[in-house]
Coordinates of C-alpha atoms in Angstrom, one line a residue:
X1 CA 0.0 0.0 0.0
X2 CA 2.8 2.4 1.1
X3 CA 4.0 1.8 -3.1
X4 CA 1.2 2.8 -4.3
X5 CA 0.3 5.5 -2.2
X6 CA 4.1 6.8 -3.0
X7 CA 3.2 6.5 -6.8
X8 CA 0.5 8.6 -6.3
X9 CA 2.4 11.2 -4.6
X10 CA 5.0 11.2 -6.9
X11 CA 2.8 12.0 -9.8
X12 CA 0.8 14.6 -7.9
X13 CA 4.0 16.6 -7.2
X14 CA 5.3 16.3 -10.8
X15 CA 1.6 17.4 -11.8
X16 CA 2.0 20.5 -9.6
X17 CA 5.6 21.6 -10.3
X18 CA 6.1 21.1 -13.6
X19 CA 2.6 21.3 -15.0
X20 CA 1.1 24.3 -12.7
X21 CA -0.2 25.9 -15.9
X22 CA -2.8 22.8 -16.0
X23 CA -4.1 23.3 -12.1
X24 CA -7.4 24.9 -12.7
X25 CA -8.0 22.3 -15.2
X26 CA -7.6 19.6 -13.0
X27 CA -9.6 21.3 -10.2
X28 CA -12.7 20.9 -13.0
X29 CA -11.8 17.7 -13.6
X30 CA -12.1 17.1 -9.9
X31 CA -15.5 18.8 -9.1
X32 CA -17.3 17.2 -12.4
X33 CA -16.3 14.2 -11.0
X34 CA -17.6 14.6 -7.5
X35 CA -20.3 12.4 -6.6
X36 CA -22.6 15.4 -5.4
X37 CA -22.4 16.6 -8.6
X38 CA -24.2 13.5 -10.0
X39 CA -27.6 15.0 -8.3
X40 CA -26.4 18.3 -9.1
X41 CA -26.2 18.2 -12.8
X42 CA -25.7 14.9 -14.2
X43 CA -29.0 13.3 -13.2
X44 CA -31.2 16.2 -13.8
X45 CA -29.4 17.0 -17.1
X46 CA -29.8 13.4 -18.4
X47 CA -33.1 12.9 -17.3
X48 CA -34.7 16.0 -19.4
X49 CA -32.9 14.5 -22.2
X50 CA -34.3 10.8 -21.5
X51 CA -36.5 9.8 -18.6
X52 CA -35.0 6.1 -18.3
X53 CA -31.4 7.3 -18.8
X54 CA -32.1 9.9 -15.9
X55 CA -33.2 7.7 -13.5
X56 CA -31.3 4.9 -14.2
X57 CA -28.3 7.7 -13.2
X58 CA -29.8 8.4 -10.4
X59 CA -30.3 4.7 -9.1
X60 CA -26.7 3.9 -10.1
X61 CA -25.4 6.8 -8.1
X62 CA -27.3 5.8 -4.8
X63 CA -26.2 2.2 -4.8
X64 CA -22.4 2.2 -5.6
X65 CA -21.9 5.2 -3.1
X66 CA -23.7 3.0 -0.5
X67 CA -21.2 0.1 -1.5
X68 CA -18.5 2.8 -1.8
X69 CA -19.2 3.7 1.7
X70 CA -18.6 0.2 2.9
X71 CA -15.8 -0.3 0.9
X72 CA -13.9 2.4 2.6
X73 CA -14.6 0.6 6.1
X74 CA -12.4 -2.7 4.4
X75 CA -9.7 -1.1 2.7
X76 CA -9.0 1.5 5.3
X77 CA -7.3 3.8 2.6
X78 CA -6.0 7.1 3.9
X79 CA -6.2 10.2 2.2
X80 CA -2.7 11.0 0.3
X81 CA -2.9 14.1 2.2
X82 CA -3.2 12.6 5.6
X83 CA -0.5 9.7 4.8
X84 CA 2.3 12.1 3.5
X85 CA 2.7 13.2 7.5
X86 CA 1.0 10.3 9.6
X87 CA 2.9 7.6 7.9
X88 CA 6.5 8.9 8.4
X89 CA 7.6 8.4 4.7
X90 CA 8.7 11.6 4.4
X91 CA 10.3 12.8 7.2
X92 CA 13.3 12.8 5.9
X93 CA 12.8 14.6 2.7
X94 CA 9.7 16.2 2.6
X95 CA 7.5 16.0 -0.5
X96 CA 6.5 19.0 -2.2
X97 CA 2.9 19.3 -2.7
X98 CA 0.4 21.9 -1.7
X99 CA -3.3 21.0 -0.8
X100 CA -6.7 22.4 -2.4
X101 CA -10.2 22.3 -1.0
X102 CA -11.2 19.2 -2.5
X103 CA -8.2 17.6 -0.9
X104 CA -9.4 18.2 2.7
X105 CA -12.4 15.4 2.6
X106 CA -12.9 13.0 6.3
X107 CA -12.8 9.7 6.0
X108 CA -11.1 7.2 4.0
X109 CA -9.9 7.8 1.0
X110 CA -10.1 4.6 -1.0
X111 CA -11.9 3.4 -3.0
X112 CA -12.0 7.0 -4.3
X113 CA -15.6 8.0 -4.9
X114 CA -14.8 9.9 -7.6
X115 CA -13.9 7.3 -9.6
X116 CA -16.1 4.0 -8.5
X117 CA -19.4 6.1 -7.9
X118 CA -18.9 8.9 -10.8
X119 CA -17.0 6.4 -13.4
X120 CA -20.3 4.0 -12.8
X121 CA -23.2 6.4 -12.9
X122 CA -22.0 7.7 -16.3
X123 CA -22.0 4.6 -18.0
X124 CA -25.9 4.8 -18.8
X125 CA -25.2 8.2 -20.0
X126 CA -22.3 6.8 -22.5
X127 CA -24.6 4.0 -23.5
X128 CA -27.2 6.6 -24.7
X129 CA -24.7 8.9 -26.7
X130 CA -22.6 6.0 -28.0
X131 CA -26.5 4.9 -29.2
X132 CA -27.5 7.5 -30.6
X133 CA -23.7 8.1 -32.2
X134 CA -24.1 4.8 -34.0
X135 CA -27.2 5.2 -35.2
X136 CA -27.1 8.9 -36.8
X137 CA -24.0 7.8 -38.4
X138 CA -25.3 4.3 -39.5
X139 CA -22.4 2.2 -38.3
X140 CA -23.6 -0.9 -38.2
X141 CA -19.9 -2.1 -37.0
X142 CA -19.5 0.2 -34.2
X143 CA -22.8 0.0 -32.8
X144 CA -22.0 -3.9 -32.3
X145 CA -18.8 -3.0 -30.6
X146 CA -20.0 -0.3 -28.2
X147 CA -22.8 -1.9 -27.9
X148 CA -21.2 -5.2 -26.9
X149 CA -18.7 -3.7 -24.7
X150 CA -21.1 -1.5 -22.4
X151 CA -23.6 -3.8 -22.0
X152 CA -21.1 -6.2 -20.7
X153 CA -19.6 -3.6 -18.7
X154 CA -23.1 -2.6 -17.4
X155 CA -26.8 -3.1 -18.7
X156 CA -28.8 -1.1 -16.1
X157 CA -32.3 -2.8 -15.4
X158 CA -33.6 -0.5 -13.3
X159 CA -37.1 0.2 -11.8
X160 CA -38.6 2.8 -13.5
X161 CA -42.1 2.6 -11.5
X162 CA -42.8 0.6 -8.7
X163 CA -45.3 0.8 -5.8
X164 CA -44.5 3.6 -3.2
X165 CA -43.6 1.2 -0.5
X166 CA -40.9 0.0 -2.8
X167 CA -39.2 2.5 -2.5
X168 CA -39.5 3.4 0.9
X169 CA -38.5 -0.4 1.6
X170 CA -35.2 0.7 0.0
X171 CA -34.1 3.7 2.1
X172 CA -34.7 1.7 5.1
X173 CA -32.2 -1.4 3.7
X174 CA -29.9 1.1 2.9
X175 CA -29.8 2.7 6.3
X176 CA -30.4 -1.2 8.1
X177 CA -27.5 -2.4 5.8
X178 CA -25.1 0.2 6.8
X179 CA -25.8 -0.7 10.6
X180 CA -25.8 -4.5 10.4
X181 CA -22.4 -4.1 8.3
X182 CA -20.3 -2.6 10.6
X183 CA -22.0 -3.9 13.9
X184 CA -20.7 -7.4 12.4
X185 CA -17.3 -6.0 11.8
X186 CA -17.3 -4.3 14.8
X187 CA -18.1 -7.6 16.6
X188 CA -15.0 -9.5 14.5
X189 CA -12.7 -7.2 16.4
X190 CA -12.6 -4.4 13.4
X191 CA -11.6 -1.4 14.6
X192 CA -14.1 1.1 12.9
X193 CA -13.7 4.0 15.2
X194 CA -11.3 6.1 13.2
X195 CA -14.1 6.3 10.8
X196 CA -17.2 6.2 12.7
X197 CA -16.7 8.7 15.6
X198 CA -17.2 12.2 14.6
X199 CA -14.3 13.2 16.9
X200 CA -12.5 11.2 15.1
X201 CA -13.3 10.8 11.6
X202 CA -12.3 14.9 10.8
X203 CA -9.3 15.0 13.4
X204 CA -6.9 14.5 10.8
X205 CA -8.8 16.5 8.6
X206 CA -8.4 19.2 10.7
X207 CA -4.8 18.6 11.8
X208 CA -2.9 18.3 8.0
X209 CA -5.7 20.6 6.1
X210 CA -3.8 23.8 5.3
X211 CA -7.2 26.1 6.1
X212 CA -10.0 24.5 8.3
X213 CA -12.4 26.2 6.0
X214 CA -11.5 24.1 3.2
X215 CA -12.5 20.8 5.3
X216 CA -15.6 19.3 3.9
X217 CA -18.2 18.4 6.7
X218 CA -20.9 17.0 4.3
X219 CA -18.1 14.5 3.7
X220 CA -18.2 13.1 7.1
X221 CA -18.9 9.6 7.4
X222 CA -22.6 8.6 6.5
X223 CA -23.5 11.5 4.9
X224 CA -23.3 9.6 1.8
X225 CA -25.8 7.3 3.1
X226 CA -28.3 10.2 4.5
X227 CA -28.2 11.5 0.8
X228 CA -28.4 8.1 -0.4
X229 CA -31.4 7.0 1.4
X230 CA -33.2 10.2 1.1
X231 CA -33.0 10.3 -2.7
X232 CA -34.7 7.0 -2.8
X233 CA -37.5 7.6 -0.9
X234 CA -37.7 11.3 -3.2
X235 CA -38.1 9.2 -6.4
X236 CA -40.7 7.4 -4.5
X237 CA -42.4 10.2 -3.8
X238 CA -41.9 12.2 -6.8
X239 CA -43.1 9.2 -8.9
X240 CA -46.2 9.2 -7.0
X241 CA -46.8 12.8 -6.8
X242 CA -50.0 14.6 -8.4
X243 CA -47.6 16.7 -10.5
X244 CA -45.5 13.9 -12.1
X245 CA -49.3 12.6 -12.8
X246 CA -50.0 15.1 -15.0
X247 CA -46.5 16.2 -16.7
X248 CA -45.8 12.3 -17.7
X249 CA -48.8 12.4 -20.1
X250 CA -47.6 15.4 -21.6
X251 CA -44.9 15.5 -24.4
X252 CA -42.6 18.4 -23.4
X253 CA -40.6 20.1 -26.3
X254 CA -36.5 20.5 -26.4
X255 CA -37.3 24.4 -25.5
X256 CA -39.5 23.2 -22.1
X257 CA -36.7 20.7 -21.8
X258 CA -34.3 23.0 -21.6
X259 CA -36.5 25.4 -19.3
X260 CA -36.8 22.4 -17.0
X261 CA -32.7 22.2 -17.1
X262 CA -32.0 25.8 -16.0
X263 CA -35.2 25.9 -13.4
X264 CA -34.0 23.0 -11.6
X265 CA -30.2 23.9 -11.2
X266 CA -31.4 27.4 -10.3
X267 CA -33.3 25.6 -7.6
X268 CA -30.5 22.7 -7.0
X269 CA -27.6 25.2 -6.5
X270 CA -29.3 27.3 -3.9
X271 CA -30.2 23.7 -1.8
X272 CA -26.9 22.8 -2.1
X273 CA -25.3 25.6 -0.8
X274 CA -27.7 25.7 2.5
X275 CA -25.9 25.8 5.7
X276 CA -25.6 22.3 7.7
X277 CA -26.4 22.2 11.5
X278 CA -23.6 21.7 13.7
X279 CA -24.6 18.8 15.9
X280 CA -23.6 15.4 13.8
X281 CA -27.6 14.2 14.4
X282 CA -29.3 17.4 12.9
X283 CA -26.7 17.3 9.9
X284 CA -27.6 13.9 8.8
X285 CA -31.8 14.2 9.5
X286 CA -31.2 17.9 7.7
X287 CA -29.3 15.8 4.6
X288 CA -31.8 13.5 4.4
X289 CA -34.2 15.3 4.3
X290 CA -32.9 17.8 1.5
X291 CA -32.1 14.6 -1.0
X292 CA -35.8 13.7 -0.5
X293 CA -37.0 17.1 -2.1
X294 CA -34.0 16.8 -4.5
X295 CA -36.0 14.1 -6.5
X296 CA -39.3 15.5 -6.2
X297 CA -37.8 18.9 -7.4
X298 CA -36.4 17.4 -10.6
X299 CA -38.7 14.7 -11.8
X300 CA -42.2 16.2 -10.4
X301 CA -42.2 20.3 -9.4
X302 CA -39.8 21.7 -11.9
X303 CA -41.4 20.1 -14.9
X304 CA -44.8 20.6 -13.9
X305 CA -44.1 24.5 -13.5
X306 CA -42.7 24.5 -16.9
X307 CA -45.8 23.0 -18.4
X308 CA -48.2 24.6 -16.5
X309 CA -46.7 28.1 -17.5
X310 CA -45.7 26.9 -21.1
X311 CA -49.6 25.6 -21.8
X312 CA -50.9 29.2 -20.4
X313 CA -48.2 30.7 -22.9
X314 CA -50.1 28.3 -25.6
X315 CA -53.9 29.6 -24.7
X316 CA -55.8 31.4 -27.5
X317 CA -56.8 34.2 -26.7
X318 CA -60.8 34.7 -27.3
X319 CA -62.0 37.9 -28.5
X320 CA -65.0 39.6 -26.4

C-alpha cells in the first residue's frame, strides 16, 4: 500500500511543479467528477434529455456510493494528504505538494468516490450517446462493438415505476444495511472507530488541512448514506406525486426541456449551498431530508411549473 500510495504522490507533485499551468484544469476535472455533482447536474441533465437514462443515473449513483461507503470501512485507505505526514515516509525529505479544497475530505480515501461512484453512474449516460452516435451515423460495425462492450460492462435494469412502498422499503435497507455491516465487523474485532466517531473521523482533517475552511463536513462519514437513502425515498415520492401525474402524459418540447434544465439547477444550487447544523444528528436528519426534495424537485415540481406556464403561454386568446 505504502508503493502505491508513493506513486500517487510522486505524480501529484510532478503534476504541480512542472505542470502548474494545467491546475485549474484539474480542479474541473475534480469537481465534475464529485459524486454530489451526480444530483447536481448529471442526473437532472440526463433525465430532461431521456426519462429512463435519468433515473437509471440516479439509481446507479445511490447504490455504488452506498457500497462505496462500505468499501472504505475494508480497505481502510487514507487520504494522500493525511499519509504524507502520519505515515512517516517523508520525514526525511519532505515532498513538495500543496493542498486544495477538494483535498481536505474526512474519512477514508479509497476506494476514491470519484472514480467507482462517478465512473459508474456515467455509463448509462455513455450507452445513450454512443447509441445514438451509431445510429445517426449508420455504423452498423460500431454499434456492435459499443454496444457489446457497455452492455457487458453494465446493462442497467432499473425500476422505472414501482409501488411507493418500494421505495421506501429501499431507504430503510440502505440505512439497516449500513448498521448490520459494521456492527458485524465491529463484533470480528474491526476497529471502525477512526471512521465512525465524529471526533475522530475529521481530526486528521483538521490537523494536516492547510485552512479548516476548506474541510468538507458534508463529507463526514454517513452522509453519503443520508443523501443516499433520502434520494430513494424522493423518487418514490416524486413518482407518485399529483404533479408527475400530470406532466408524464404530456410531451414536453427541447425548449420546455431545456427550461426544465435551468429551473431546476437554479433551484438545486441554492439547496446545495444551504448551511448544515452543527450537531452530527441534525446534519444527517437535515441531509436526508434535503435529497428527499432533490427528486421530487427534478422529476415532479420543476417540470410541472414549466408546463403549466408553457400551456398558459399556448392559450388562445378569445376575443369579447
Amino acid at each position: 500500500m505504502e508503493s502505491t500510495l508513493g506513486a500517487g504522490i510522486v505524480i501529484a507533485e510532478a503534476l504541480q511543479n512542472q505542470l502548474a499551468w494545467l491546475e485549474n484544469v484539474w480542479l474541473w476535472v475534480t469537481f465534475l467528477g464529485d459524486p454530489k455533482i451526480l444530483f447536481l447536474f448529471y442526473f437532472p441533465a440526463a433525465y430532461y434529455a431521456s426519462r429512463r437514462v435519468g433515473i437509471a443515473v440516479l439509481w446507479i449513483s445511490l447504490i455504488t456510493e452506498w457500497l462505496n461507503l462500505v468499501f472504505k470501512w475494508f480497505l481502510f485507505g487514507d487520504r494522500p494528504f493525511w499519509w504524507v505526514h502520519e505515515s512517516g515516509y517523508y520525514s526525511q525529505a519532505p515532498v513538495q505538494v500543496h493542498q486544495f479544497p477538494s483535498s481536505c475530505e474526512t474519512g477514508p480515501g479509497s476506494p476514491s468516490g470519484h472514480c467507482m461512484v462517478t465512473g459508474a453512474a456515467l455509463w448509462p449516460i455513455m450507452t445513450a450517446l454512443s447509441s445514438q452516435l451509431a445510429t445517426r451515423t449508420h455504423s452498423c460495425c460500431h454499434s456492435t462493438l459499443i454496444g457489446a462492450v457497455l452492455g457487458w460492462l453494465m446493462t442497467p435494469r432499473v425500476p422505472v415505476e414501482r409501488e411507493l412502498s418500494f421505495y421506501g422499503l429501499t431507504a430503510l435497507a440502505l440505512m439497516l444495511g449500513t448498521s448490520l455491516i459494521y456492527w458485524t465487523l465491529f463484533t470480528l474485532g474491526l476497529d471502525l472507530s477512526w471512521t465512525l466517531l465524529p471526533h475522530r473521523s475529521i481530526s486528521l482533517a483538521f490537523k494536516w488541512c492547510e485552512r479548516p475552511e476548506w474541510i468538507h463536513v458534508d463529507s463526514r462519514p454517513f452522509a453519503s448514506l443520508s443523501r443516499d437513502s433520502g434520494a430513494a425515498l424522493g423518487l418514490g415520492i416524486a413518482l407518485h406525486s399529483p404533479c408527475y401525474a400530470q406532466v408524464r402524459r404530456a410531451q414536453l418540447g427541447n425548449g420546455q426541456k431545456v427550461a426544465c434544465l435551468v429551473l431546476a439547477m437554479g433551484l438545486l444550487g441554492p439547496l446545495d449551498w444551504l448551511g448544515h447544523p452543527p450537531q452530527i444528528s441534525l446534519f444527517y436528519i437535515f441531509n436526508f431530508l434535503k435529497y428527499t426534495l432533490w427528486p421530487c424537485l427534478v422529476l415532479a415540481l420543476v417540470p410541472w411549473v414549466v408546463h403549466m406556464f408553457s400551456a398558459q403561454e399556448a392559450a388562445p386568446i378569445h376575443s369579447s
